[in-house]
PDB file of C-alpha atoms in Angstrom:
ATOM      1  CA  MET A1007     120.771  20.895  84.799  1.00 78.00           C
ATOM      2  CA  ASP A1008     121.224  17.845  82.617  1.00 92.00           C
ATOM      3  CA  VAL A1009     124.881  17.496  81.581  1.00 94.00           C
ATOM      4  CA  ARG A1010     126.090  14.934  79.078  1.00 96.00           C
ATOM      5  CA  ILE A1011     129.790  13.965  78.925  1.00 97.00           C
ATOM      6  CA  LYS A1012     131.464  12.909  75.673  1.00 96.00           C
ATOM      7  CA  GLN A1013     135.036  11.638  75.447  1.00 96.00           C
ATOM      8  CA  GLY A1014     137.545  10.719  72.763  1.00 92.00           C
ATOM      9  CA  GLU A1015     136.064   8.806  69.830  1.00 91.00           C
ATOM     10  CA  CYS A1016     132.567  10.034  70.749  1.00 95.00           C
ATOM     11  CA  LEU A1017     133.566  13.614  69.907  1.00 94.00           C
ATOM     12  CA  SER A1018     132.856  14.774  66.360  1.00 92.00           C
ATOM     13  CA  ARG A1019     134.844  17.209  64.254  1.00 89.00           C
ATOM     14  CA  GLN A1020     132.135  19.785  65.030  1.00 93.00           C
ATOM     15  CA  ASP A1021     132.612  19.130  68.777  1.00 94.00           C
ATOM     16  CA  PHE A1022     136.377  19.620  68.418  1.00 89.00           C
ATOM     17  CA  GLU A1023     135.840  22.938  66.615  1.00 89.00           C
ATOM     18  CA  ALA A1024     133.408  24.058  69.347  1.00 92.00           C
ATOM     19  CA  ILE A1025     136.082  23.213  71.943  1.00 90.00           C
ATOM     20  CA  ILE A1026     138.652  25.353  70.106  1.00 86.00           C
ATOM     21  CA  ASP A1027     136.092  28.191  69.900  1.00 88.00           C
ATOM     22  CA  LEU A1028     135.322  27.974  73.643  1.00 89.00           C
ATOM     23  CA  ASP A1029     139.031  28.002  74.497  1.00 83.00           C
ATOM     24  CA  ARG A1030     139.448  31.172  72.425  1.00 81.00           C
ATOM     25  CA  LYS A1031     136.305  32.748  73.914  1.00 86.00           C
ATOM     26  CA  ILE A1032     137.524  32.241  77.478  1.00 77.00           C
ATOM     27  CA  PHE A1033     141.245  32.952  77.053  1.00 72.00           C
ATOM     28  CA  GLY A1034     141.420  35.061  73.874  1.00 70.00           C
ATOM     29  CA  ASP A1035     142.651  34.341  70.366  1.00 64.00           C
ATOM     30  CA  SER A1036     146.295  34.130  71.416  1.00 58.00           C
ATOM     31  CA  ILE A1037     145.654  31.045  73.606  1.00 54.00           C
ATOM     32  CA  ILE A1038     145.806  28.770  70.568  1.00 55.00           C
ATOM     33  CA  SER A1039     148.725  29.700  68.381  1.00 51.00           C
ATOM     34  CA  ASN A1040     148.723  26.409  66.497  1.00 52.00           C
ATOM     35  CA  GLU A1041     145.282  24.879  65.992  1.00 54.00           C
ATOM     36  CA  GLY A1042     146.787  22.173  63.783  1.00 59.00           C
ATOM     37  CA  MET A1043     148.996  21.015  66.647  1.00 63.00           C
ATOM     38  CA  ALA A1044     145.987  20.893  68.981  1.00 70.00           C
ATOM     39  CA  GLU A1045     144.280  18.585  66.511  1.00 73.00           C
ATOM     40  CA  LYS A1046     147.397  16.415  66.125  1.00 76.00           C
ATOM     41  CA  ARG A1047     147.613  15.992  69.927  1.00 79.00           C
ATOM     42  CA  PHE A1048     143.932  15.055  70.051  1.00 78.00           C
ATOM     43  CA  LEU A1049     144.299  12.532  67.250  1.00 76.00           C
ATOM     44  CA  LYS A1050     147.270  10.937  69.006  1.00 80.00           C
ATOM     45  CA  PHE A1051     145.554  10.635  72.420  1.00 86.00           C
ATOM     46  CA  LYS A1052     141.825  10.905  71.746  1.00 89.00           C
ATOM     47  CA  ASP A1053     140.698   9.743  75.183  1.00 94.00           C
ATOM     48  CA  GLY A1054     142.372  12.834  76.644  1.00 93.00           C
ATOM     49  CA  LEU A1055     139.665  15.187  75.418  1.00 94.00           C
ATOM     50  CA  ILE A1056     136.443  15.263  77.441  1.00 96.00           C
ATOM     51  CA  ALA A1057     133.549  17.652  76.812  1.00 97.00           C
ATOM     52  CA  ALA A1058     130.419  18.580  78.746  1.00 97.00           C
ATOM     53  CA  PHE A1059     127.194  19.440  76.926  1.00 97.00           C
ATOM     54  CA  SER A1060     123.860  20.846  78.010  1.00 96.00           C
ATOM     55  CA  GLY A1061     121.576  19.742  75.225  1.00 94.00           C
ATOM     56  CA  ASP A1062     123.597  20.329  72.074  1.00 92.00           C
ATOM     57  CA  MET A1063     125.579  23.219  73.565  1.00 95.00           C
ATOM     58  CA  LEU A1064     129.188  22.755  74.651  1.00 96.00           C
ATOM     59  CA  ILE A1065     129.483  24.140  78.178  1.00 96.00           C
ATOM     60  CA  GLY A1066     132.963  22.971  79.137  1.00 96.00           C
ATOM     61  CA  PHE A1067     135.865  20.697  78.388  1.00 94.00           C
ATOM     62  CA  THR A1068     139.032  19.299  79.799  1.00 93.00           C
ATOM     63  CA  SER A1069     142.045  17.762  78.172  1.00 92.00           C
ATOM     64  CA  PHE A1070     144.956  15.722  79.390  1.00 94.00           C
ATOM     65  CA  PHE A1071     147.716  13.754  77.738  1.00 94.00           C
ATOM     66  CA  SER A1072     150.056  10.897  78.414  1.00 95.00           C
ATOM     67  CA  VAL A1073     153.393  12.573  77.790  1.00 96.00           C
ATOM     68  CA  ASP A1074     157.022  11.643  77.353  1.00 96.00           C
ATOM     69  CA  SER A1075     158.964  11.787  80.633  1.00 94.00           C
ATOM     70  CA  SER A1076     161.034  14.661  79.229  1.00 96.00           C
ATOM     71  CA  ILE A1077     157.996  16.935  79.619  1.00 97.00           C
ATOM     72  CA  TYR A1078     158.303  16.861  83.402  1.00 96.00           C
ATOM     73  CA  GLN A1079     161.980  17.780  83.133  1.00 95.00           C
ATOM     74  CA  ARG A1080     161.244  20.621  80.714  1.00 96.00           C
ATOM     75  CA  ALA A1081     158.506  21.932  82.972  1.00 97.00           C
ATOM     76  CA  ALA A1082     160.052  21.430  86.406  1.00 96.00           C
ATOM     77  CA  ASP A1083     163.788  21.796  85.800  1.00 95.00           C
ATOM     78  CA  ASN A1084     163.791  24.241  82.882  1.00 96.00           C
ATOM     79  CA  ARG A1085     160.760  26.173  84.157  1.00 96.00           C
ATOM     80  CA  GLU A1086     159.180  25.906  80.734  1.00 95.00           C
ATOM     81  CA  TYR A1087     155.472  26.641  80.427  1.00 94.00           C
ATOM     82  CA  ILE A1088     154.117  23.751  78.348  1.00 92.00           C
ATOM     83  CA  ASP A1089     151.176  24.828  76.214  1.00 84.00           C
ATOM     84  CA  ASP A1090     151.123  25.154  72.430  1.00 77.00           C
ATOM     85  CA  ASN A1091     154.774  24.070  72.484  1.00 86.00           C
ATOM     86  CA  LEU A1092     153.578  20.544  73.381  1.00 89.00           C
ATOM     87  CA  ASN A1093     154.204  18.739  70.122  1.00 87.00           C
ATOM     88  CA  ASP A1094     152.409  15.627  68.971  1.00 87.00           C
ATOM     89  CA  THR A1095     155.726  13.775  69.381  1.00 91.00           C
ATOM     90  CA  ASP A1096     155.620  14.676  73.116  1.00 94.00           C
ATOM     91  CA  VAL A1097     152.250  12.934  73.409  1.00 93.00           C
ATOM     92  CA  VAL A1098     152.677   9.179  73.809  1.00 95.00           C
ATOM     93  CA  PRO A1099     150.283   6.265  74.215  1.00 95.00           C
ATOM     94  CA  LEU A1100     149.796   4.753  77.624  1.00 96.00           C
ATOM     95  CA  GLU A1101     151.996   1.688  77.993  1.00 96.00           C
ATOM     96  CA  LYS A1102     152.174  -1.169  80.429  1.00 97.00           C
ATOM     97  CA  GLY A1103     155.569  -1.756  82.018  1.00 93.00           C
ATOM     98  CA  ARG A1104     156.480   1.889  82.552  1.00 95.00           C
ATOM     99  CA  ASN A1105     155.287   4.873  84.542  1.00 96.00           C
ATOM    100  CA  ASN A1106     152.973   6.980  82.391  1.00 97.00           C
ATOM    101  CA  ASP A1107     153.324  10.696  83.067  1.00 97.00           C
ATOM    102  CA  ILE A1108     150.162  12.750  82.660  1.00 97.00           C
ATOM    103  CA  LEU A1109     149.822  16.434  81.791  1.00 96.00           C
ATOM    104  CA  LEU A1110     146.470  17.937  82.777  1.00 94.00           C
ATOM    105  CA  PHE A1111     146.094  20.508  80.048  1.00 86.00           C
ATOM    106  CA  ASP A1112     142.790  22.381  80.322  1.00 85.00           C
ATOM    107  CA  ILE A1113     139.736  22.680  82.487  1.00 89.00           C
ATOM    108  CA  VAL A1114     137.494  25.226  80.786  1.00 90.00           C
ATOM    109  CA  VAL A1115     133.862  26.014  81.603  1.00 93.00           C
ATOM    110  CA  GLU A1116     131.593  28.496  79.838  1.00 93.00           C
ATOM    111  CA  GLN A1117     131.092  31.553  82.086  1.00 91.00           C
ATOM    112  CA  ALA A1118     127.312  31.077  82.469  1.00 94.00           C
ATOM    113  CA  PHE A1119     127.793  27.480  83.683  1.00 95.00           C
ATOM    114  CA  ARG A1120     130.494  28.024  86.288  1.00 92.00           C
ATOM    115  CA  HIS A1121     129.876  27.095  89.934  1.00 91.00           C
ATOM    116  CA  GLN A1122     127.297  24.507  88.863  1.00 94.00           C
ATOM    117  CA  GLY A1123     129.469  21.387  89.149  1.00 93.00           C
ATOM    118  CA  VAL A1124     130.562  21.152  85.504  1.00 96.00           C
ATOM    119  CA  SER A1125     134.288  21.246  86.273  1.00 92.00           C
ATOM    120  CA  TYR A1126     133.774  18.520  88.905  1.00 92.00           C
ATOM    121  CA  LEU A1127     132.093  16.294  86.312  1.00 95.00           C
ATOM    122  CA  LEU A1128     134.974  16.874  83.903  1.00 95.00           C
ATOM    123  CA  VAL A1129     137.646  16.182  86.536  1.00 94.00           C
ATOM    124  CA  ASP A1130     135.750  13.095  87.718  1.00 95.00           C
ATOM    125  CA  SER A1131     135.835  11.839  84.124  1.00 96.00           C
ATOM    126  CA  ILE A1132     139.631  12.172  84.110  1.00 96.00           C
ATOM    127  CA  ARG A1133     139.822  10.383  87.463  1.00 95.00           C
ATOM    128  CA  ASP A1134     137.594   7.556  86.280  1.00 95.00           C
ATOM    129  CA  TYR A1135     139.626   7.100  83.102  1.00 96.00           C
ATOM    130  CA  LEU A1136     142.998   7.113  84.884  1.00 96.00           C
ATOM    131  CA  LYS A1137     141.764   4.788  87.657  1.00 95.00           C
ATOM    132  CA  LYS A1138     140.465   2.357  85.034  1.00 96.00           C
ATOM    133  CA  LYS A1139     143.756   2.430  83.127  1.00 96.00           C
ATOM    134  CA  HIS A1140     145.737   1.975  86.344  1.00 94.00           C
ATOM    135  CA  ALA A1141     143.571  -1.056  87.216  1.00 94.00           C
ATOM    136  CA  GLU A1142     144.278  -2.443  83.723  1.00 96.00           C
ATOM    137  CA  GLY A1143     148.030  -2.341  84.448  1.00 96.00           C
ATOM    138  CA  TYR A1144     149.040   1.086  83.144  1.00 96.00           C
ATOM    139  CA  ALA A1145     151.160   2.466  85.982  1.00 95.00           C
ATOM    140  CA  LEU A1146     150.853   6.179  86.541  1.00 95.00           C
ATOM    141  CA  GLY A1147     153.944   8.312  86.945  1.00 95.00           C
ATOM    142  CA  LYS A1148     153.871  12.018  87.627  1.00 96.00           C
ATOM    143  CA  ILE A1149     150.744  14.100  87.096  1.00 96.00           C
ATOM    144  CA  ILE A1150     151.472  17.750  86.377  1.00 97.00           C
ATOM    145  CA  ALA A1151     149.376  20.772  85.490  1.00 96.00           C
ATOM    146  CA  PHE A1152     149.782  24.457  84.792  1.00 95.00           C
ATOM    147  CA  ALA A1153     147.409  27.154  86.008  1.00 93.00           C
ATOM    148  CA  ILE A1154     147.212  30.573  84.343  1.00 88.00           C
ATOM    149  CA  THR A1155     144.407  32.127  86.413  1.00 87.00           C
ATOM    150  CA  SER A1156     143.751  32.498  90.131  1.00 89.00           C
ATOM    151  CA  ASP A1157     140.757  30.158  89.770  1.00 86.00           C
ATOM    152  CA  GLY A1158     143.055  27.650  88.071  1.00 88.00           C
ATOM    153  CA  ILE A1159     145.541  27.876  90.926  1.00 93.00           C
ATOM    154  CA  ASN A1160     142.755  27.265  93.467  1.00 91.00           C
ATOM    155  CA  ASN A1161     141.518  24.298  91.412  1.00 89.00           C
ATOM    156  CA  MET A1162     144.972  22.708  91.244  1.00 92.00           C
ATOM    157  CA  VAL A1163     145.457  23.093  95.001  1.00 92.00           C
ATOM    158  CA  SER A1164     142.056  21.469  95.609  1.00 89.00           C
ATOM    159  CA  LEU A1165     143.122  18.558  93.388  1.00 89.00           C
ATOM    160  CA  GLY A1166     146.169  17.907  95.562  1.00 89.00           C
ATOM    161  CA  GLY A1167     148.589  20.101  93.641  1.00 94.00           C
ATOM    162  CA  LYS A1168     151.980  20.929  95.112  1.00 96.00           C
ATOM    163  CA  LEU A1169     153.483  24.161  93.810  1.00 97.00           C
ATOM    164  CA  ILE A1170     156.676  23.569  91.821  1.00 97.00           C
ATOM    165  CA  TRP A1171     157.206  27.122  90.517  1.00 97.00           C
ATOM    166  CA  SER A1172     155.299  30.244  89.597  1.00 96.00           C
ATOM    167  CA  ASN A1173     155.965  33.296  87.442  1.00 95.00           C
ATOM    168  CA  ASP A1174     153.837  36.039  85.895  1.00 91.00           C
ATOM    169  CA  LYS A1175     152.689  33.721  83.079  1.00 89.00           C
ATOM    170  CA  ALA A1176     151.905  30.387  84.734  1.00 94.00           C
ATOM    171  CA  THR A1177     152.148  28.226  87.835  1.00 96.00           C
ATOM    172  CA  LEU A1178     153.312  24.606  87.682  1.00 97.00           C
ATOM    173  CA  PHE A1179     151.859  22.007  90.022  1.00 97.00           C
ATOM    174  CA  GLU A1180     152.645  18.373  90.606  1.00 97.00           C
ATOM    175  CA  ILE A1181     149.390  16.672  91.475  1.00 95.00           C
ATOM    176  CA  SER A1182     149.404  14.007  94.171  1.00 92.00           C
ATOM    177  CA  LYS A1183     148.195  10.768  92.575  1.00 90.00           C
ATOM    178  CA  GLU A1184     146.855   9.601  95.912  1.00 88.00           C
ATOM    179  CA  THR A1185     144.830  12.773  96.457  1.00 88.00           C
ATOM    180  CA  PHE A1186     143.697  13.180  92.871  1.00 87.00           C
ATOM    181  CA  LEU A1187     142.791   9.558  92.199  1.00 85.00           C
ATOM    182  CA  GLY A1188     142.179   8.305  95.723  1.00 81.00           C
ATOM    183  CA  CYS A1189     144.065   5.326  97.080  1.00 56.00           C
ATOM    184  CA  LEU A1190     145.582   3.368  94.217  1.00 50.00           C
TER     185      LEU A1190
END
């Protein structure tokens, strides 16, 4: 299967809308309670949205954000599930001279394309981006992620995730930078 990856500025408005549609298809209409906020987050940190296409068809996507350090505290200490309550003001640009915390937000693959390596391509794109930024002098702080399905939990563990907490809605992981990105 020929898979093409598009990231950030290379994604069109039509691509963004297809991503929203796929998210709803996989997780239901309630997964996105504020589509406008999703767009604001994307516009603030465009490189954090990566999509996989087979031909012209969207088959998967991932998103991640550089976030204010308060997000880790909200998630870990307050046991707050960060999803549509992640405001555009919580999303910050990567900066040199500070640790940049990263929130892995989504890894979504169309049902018919699962177990064909699409999620690996998407995750590798995140890795490549973060490694490049780290090499350019953008220090990485904590990397966190939530899982809401058993497959998601297995994925986070395979990425070097350490369980922080779990409830009936979500599971929070802190991802080992060394495991996720390789030796830095």
